CSV table of C-alpha atoms in Angstrom, one decimal:
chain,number,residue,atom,x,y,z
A,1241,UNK,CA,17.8,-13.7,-18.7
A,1242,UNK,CA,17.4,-16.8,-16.4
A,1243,UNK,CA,21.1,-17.2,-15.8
A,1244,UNK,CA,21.1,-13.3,-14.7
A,1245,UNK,CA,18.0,-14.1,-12.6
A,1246,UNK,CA,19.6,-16.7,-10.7
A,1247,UNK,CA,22.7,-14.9,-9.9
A,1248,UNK,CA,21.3,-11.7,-8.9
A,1249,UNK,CA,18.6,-13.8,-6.5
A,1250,UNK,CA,21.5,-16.0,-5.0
A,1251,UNK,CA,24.6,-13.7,-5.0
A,1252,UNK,CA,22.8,-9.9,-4.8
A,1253,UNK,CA,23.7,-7.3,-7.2
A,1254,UNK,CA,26.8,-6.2,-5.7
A,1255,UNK,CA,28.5,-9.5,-5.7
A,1256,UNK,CA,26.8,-10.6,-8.7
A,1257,UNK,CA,29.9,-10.8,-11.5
A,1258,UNK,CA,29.2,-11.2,-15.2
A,1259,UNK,CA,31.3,-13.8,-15.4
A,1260,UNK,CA,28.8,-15.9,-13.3
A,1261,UNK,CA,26.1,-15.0,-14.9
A,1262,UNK,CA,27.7,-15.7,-18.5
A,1263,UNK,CA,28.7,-19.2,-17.0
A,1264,UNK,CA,25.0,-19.6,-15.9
A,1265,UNK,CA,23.4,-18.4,-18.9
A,1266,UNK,CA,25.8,-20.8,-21.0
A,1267,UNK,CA,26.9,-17.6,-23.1
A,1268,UNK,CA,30.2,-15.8,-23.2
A,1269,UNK,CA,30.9,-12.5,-21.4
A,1270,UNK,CA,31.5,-10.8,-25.1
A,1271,UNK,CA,27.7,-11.9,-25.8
A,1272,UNK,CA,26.3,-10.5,-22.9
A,1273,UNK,CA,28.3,-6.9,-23.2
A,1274,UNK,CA,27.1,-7.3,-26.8
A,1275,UNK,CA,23.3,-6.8,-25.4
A,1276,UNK,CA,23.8,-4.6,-22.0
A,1277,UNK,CA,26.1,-1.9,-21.9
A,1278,UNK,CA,27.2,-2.9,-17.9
A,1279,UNK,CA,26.1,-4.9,-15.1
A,1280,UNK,CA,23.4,-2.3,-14.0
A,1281,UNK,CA,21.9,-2.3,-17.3
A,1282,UNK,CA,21.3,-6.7,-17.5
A,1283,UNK,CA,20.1,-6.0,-13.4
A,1284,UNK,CA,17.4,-3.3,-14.8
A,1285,UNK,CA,16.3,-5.7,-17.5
A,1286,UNK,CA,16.0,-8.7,-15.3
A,1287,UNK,CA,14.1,-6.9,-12.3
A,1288,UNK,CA,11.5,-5.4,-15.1
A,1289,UNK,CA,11.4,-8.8,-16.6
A,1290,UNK,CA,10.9,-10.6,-13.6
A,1291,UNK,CA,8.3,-8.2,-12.6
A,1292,UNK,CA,6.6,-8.3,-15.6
A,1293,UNK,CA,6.1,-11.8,-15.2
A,1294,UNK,CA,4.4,-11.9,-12.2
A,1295,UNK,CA,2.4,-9.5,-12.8
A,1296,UNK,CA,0.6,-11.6,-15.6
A,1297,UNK,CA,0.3,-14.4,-13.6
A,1298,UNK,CA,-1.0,-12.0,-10.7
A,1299,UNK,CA,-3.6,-10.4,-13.3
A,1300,UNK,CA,-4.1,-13.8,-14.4
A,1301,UNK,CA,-5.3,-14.9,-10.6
A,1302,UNK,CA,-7.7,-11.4,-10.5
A,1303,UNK,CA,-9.4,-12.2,-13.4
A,1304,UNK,CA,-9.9,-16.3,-12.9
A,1305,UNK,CA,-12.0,-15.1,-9.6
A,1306,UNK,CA,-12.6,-11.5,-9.7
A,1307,UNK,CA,-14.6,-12.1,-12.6
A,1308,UNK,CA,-17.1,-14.6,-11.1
A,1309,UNK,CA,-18.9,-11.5,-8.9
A,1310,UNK,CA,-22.2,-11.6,-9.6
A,1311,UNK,CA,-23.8,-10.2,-7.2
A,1312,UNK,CA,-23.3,-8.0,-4.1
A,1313,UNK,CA,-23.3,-11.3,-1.7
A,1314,UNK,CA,-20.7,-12.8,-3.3
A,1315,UNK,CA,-18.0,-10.3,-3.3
A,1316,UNK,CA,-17.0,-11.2,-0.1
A,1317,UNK,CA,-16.6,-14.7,-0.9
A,1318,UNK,CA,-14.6,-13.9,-4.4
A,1319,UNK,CA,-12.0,-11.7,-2.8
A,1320,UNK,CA,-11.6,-14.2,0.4
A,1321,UNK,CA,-10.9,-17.5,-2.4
A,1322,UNK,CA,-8.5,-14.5,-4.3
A,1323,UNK,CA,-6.6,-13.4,-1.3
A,1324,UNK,CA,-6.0,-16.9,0.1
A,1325,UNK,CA,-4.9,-17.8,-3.2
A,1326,UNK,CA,-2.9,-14.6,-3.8
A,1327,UNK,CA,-1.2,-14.6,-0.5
A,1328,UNK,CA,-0.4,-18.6,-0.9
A,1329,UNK,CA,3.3,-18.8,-1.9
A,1330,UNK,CA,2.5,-22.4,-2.7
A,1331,UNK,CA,-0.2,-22.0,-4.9
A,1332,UNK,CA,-1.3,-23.2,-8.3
A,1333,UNK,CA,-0.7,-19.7,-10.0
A,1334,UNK,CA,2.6,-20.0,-8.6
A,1335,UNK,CA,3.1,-23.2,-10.2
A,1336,UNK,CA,4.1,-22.7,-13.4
A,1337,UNK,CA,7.0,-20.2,-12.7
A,1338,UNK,CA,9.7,-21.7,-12.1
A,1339,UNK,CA,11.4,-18.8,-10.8
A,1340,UNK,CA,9.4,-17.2,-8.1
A,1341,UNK,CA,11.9,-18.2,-5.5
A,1342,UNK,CA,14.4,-15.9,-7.7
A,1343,UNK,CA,11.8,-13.3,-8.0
A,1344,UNK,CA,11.4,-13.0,-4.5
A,1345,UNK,CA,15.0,-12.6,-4.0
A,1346,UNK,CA,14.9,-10.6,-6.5
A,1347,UNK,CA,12.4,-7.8,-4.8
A,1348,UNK,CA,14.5,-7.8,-1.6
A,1349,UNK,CA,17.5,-6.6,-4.1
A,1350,UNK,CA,15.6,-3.9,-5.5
A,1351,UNK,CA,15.0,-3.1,-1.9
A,1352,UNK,CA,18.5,-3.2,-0.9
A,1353,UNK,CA,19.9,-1.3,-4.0
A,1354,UNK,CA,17.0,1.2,-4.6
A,1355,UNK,CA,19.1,4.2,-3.2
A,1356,UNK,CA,21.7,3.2,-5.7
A,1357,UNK,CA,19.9,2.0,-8.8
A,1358,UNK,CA,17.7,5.9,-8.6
A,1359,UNK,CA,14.0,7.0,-8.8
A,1360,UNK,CA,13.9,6.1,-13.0
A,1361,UNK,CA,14.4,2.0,-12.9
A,1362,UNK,CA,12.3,1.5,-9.2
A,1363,UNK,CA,9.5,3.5,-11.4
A,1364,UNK,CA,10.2,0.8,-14.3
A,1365,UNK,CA,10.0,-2.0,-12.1
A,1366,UNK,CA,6.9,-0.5,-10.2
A,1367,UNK,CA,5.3,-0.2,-13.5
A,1368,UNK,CA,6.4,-3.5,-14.9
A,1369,UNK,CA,4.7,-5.8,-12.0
A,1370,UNK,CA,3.4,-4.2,-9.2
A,1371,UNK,CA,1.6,-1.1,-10.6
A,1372,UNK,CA,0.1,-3.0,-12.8
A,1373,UNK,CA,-1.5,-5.1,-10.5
A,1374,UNK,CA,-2.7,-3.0,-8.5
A,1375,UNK,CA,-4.1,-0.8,-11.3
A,1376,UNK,CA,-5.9,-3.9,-12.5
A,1377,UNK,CA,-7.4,-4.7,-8.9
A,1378,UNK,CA,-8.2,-1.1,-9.2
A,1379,UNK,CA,-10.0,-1.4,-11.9
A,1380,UNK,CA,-12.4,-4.6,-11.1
A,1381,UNK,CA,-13.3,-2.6,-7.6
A,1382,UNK,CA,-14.0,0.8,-10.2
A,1383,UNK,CA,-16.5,-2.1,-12.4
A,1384,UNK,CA,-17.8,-3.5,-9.3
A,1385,UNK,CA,-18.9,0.2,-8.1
A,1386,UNK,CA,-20.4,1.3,-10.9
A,1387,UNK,CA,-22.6,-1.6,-11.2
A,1388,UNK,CA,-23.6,-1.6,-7.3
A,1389,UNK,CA,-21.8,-4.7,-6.4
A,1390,UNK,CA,-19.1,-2.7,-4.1
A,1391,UNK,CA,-19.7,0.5,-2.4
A,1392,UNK,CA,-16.5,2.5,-2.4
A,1393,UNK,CA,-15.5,6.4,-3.2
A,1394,UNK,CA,-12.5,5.7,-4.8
A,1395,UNK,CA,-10.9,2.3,-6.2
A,1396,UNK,CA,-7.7,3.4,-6.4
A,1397,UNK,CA,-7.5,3.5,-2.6
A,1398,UNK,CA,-9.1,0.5,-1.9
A,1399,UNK,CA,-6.8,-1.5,-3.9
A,1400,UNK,CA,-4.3,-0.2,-2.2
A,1401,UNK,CA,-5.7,-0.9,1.5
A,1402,UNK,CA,-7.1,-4.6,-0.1
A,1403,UNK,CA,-3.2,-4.9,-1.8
A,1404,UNK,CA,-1.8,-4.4,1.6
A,1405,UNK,CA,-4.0,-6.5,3.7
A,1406,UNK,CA,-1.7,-9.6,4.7
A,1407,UNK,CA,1.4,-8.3,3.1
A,1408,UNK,CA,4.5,-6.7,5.0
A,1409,UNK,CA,4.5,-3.1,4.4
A,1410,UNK,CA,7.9,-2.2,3.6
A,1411,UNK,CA,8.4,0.3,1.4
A,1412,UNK,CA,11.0,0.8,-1.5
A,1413,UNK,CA,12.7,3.7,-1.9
A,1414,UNK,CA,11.8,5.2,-5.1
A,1415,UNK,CA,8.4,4.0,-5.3
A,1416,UNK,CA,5.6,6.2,-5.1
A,1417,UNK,CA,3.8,6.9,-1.5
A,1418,UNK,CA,1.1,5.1,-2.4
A,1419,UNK,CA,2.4,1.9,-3.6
């Protein structure tokens, strides 16, 4: 998977060859052909994975200062340390993966190739890291309402608007209109 990852971040999927990623991933072509029936296929599994991974370390961040809410005066304060820390490419949380330079080389190839990799892997790769982020965000505003520490109609929405505060807003293809 790592060898995949780092030829797919540094070459792109179209010039990606399995060759290179066999010779990065120390493994013969035969044994990766063994596992994914083309190139397409190890690209799907290595987007979703990569995803995947950063989303736990994402969730991981929410719930080391989400969680710490109290009280309705210091929800501003907890989402102001979580988006500093969220938005900080630098940051501890960031630390311990090794490949988040890949992963964000990664996201601009699912950008790139989202007309040609179709509707059903975007979806997987939504669902994988970025969906699931955002539902868990969701889902601390959707505690904080219902226990008076947030006052908000709908939590699904405001994760979205608080998800896109400070981020570019470019949307991939494929993904759903209110990613």
């Amino acid at each position: 998977m790592t060898g995949g990852r780092e030829v797919f971040a540094r070459d792109g999927y179209a010039r990606a060859s399995i060759d290179a990623i066999a010779t990065a991933s120390e493994t013969s072509t035969r044994t990766i052909y063994k596992h994914f029936a083309d190139k397409r296929a190890l690209f799907v599994t290595v987007i979703v994975d990569s995803a995947a991974q950063v989303a736990e370390a994402e969730i991981a961040l929410i719930e080391r200062h989400l969680s710490t809410a109290a009280d309705a005066g210091e929800v501003e304060t907890v989402l102001r340390a979580f988006a500093t820390d969220w938005l900080d490419d630098t940051g501890d949380w960031l630390a311990a993966m090794a490949h988040s330079a890949a992963h964000r080389a990664l996201i601009g190839q699912v950008r790139s190739e989202a007309a040609h990799l179709g509707t059903e892997v975007i979806t997987r790769w939504w669902e994988a890291g970025p969906g699931r982020v955002r539902a868990e965000l969701a889902a601390v505003f959707r505690r904080w309402a219902g226990t008076g520490l947030l006052h908000i109609s709908d939590a699904d929405r405001a994760a979205v608007h608080f998800s896109r505060l400070g981020r570019p807003r470019t949307r991939t293809a494929g993904t759903p209109p209110y990613a």
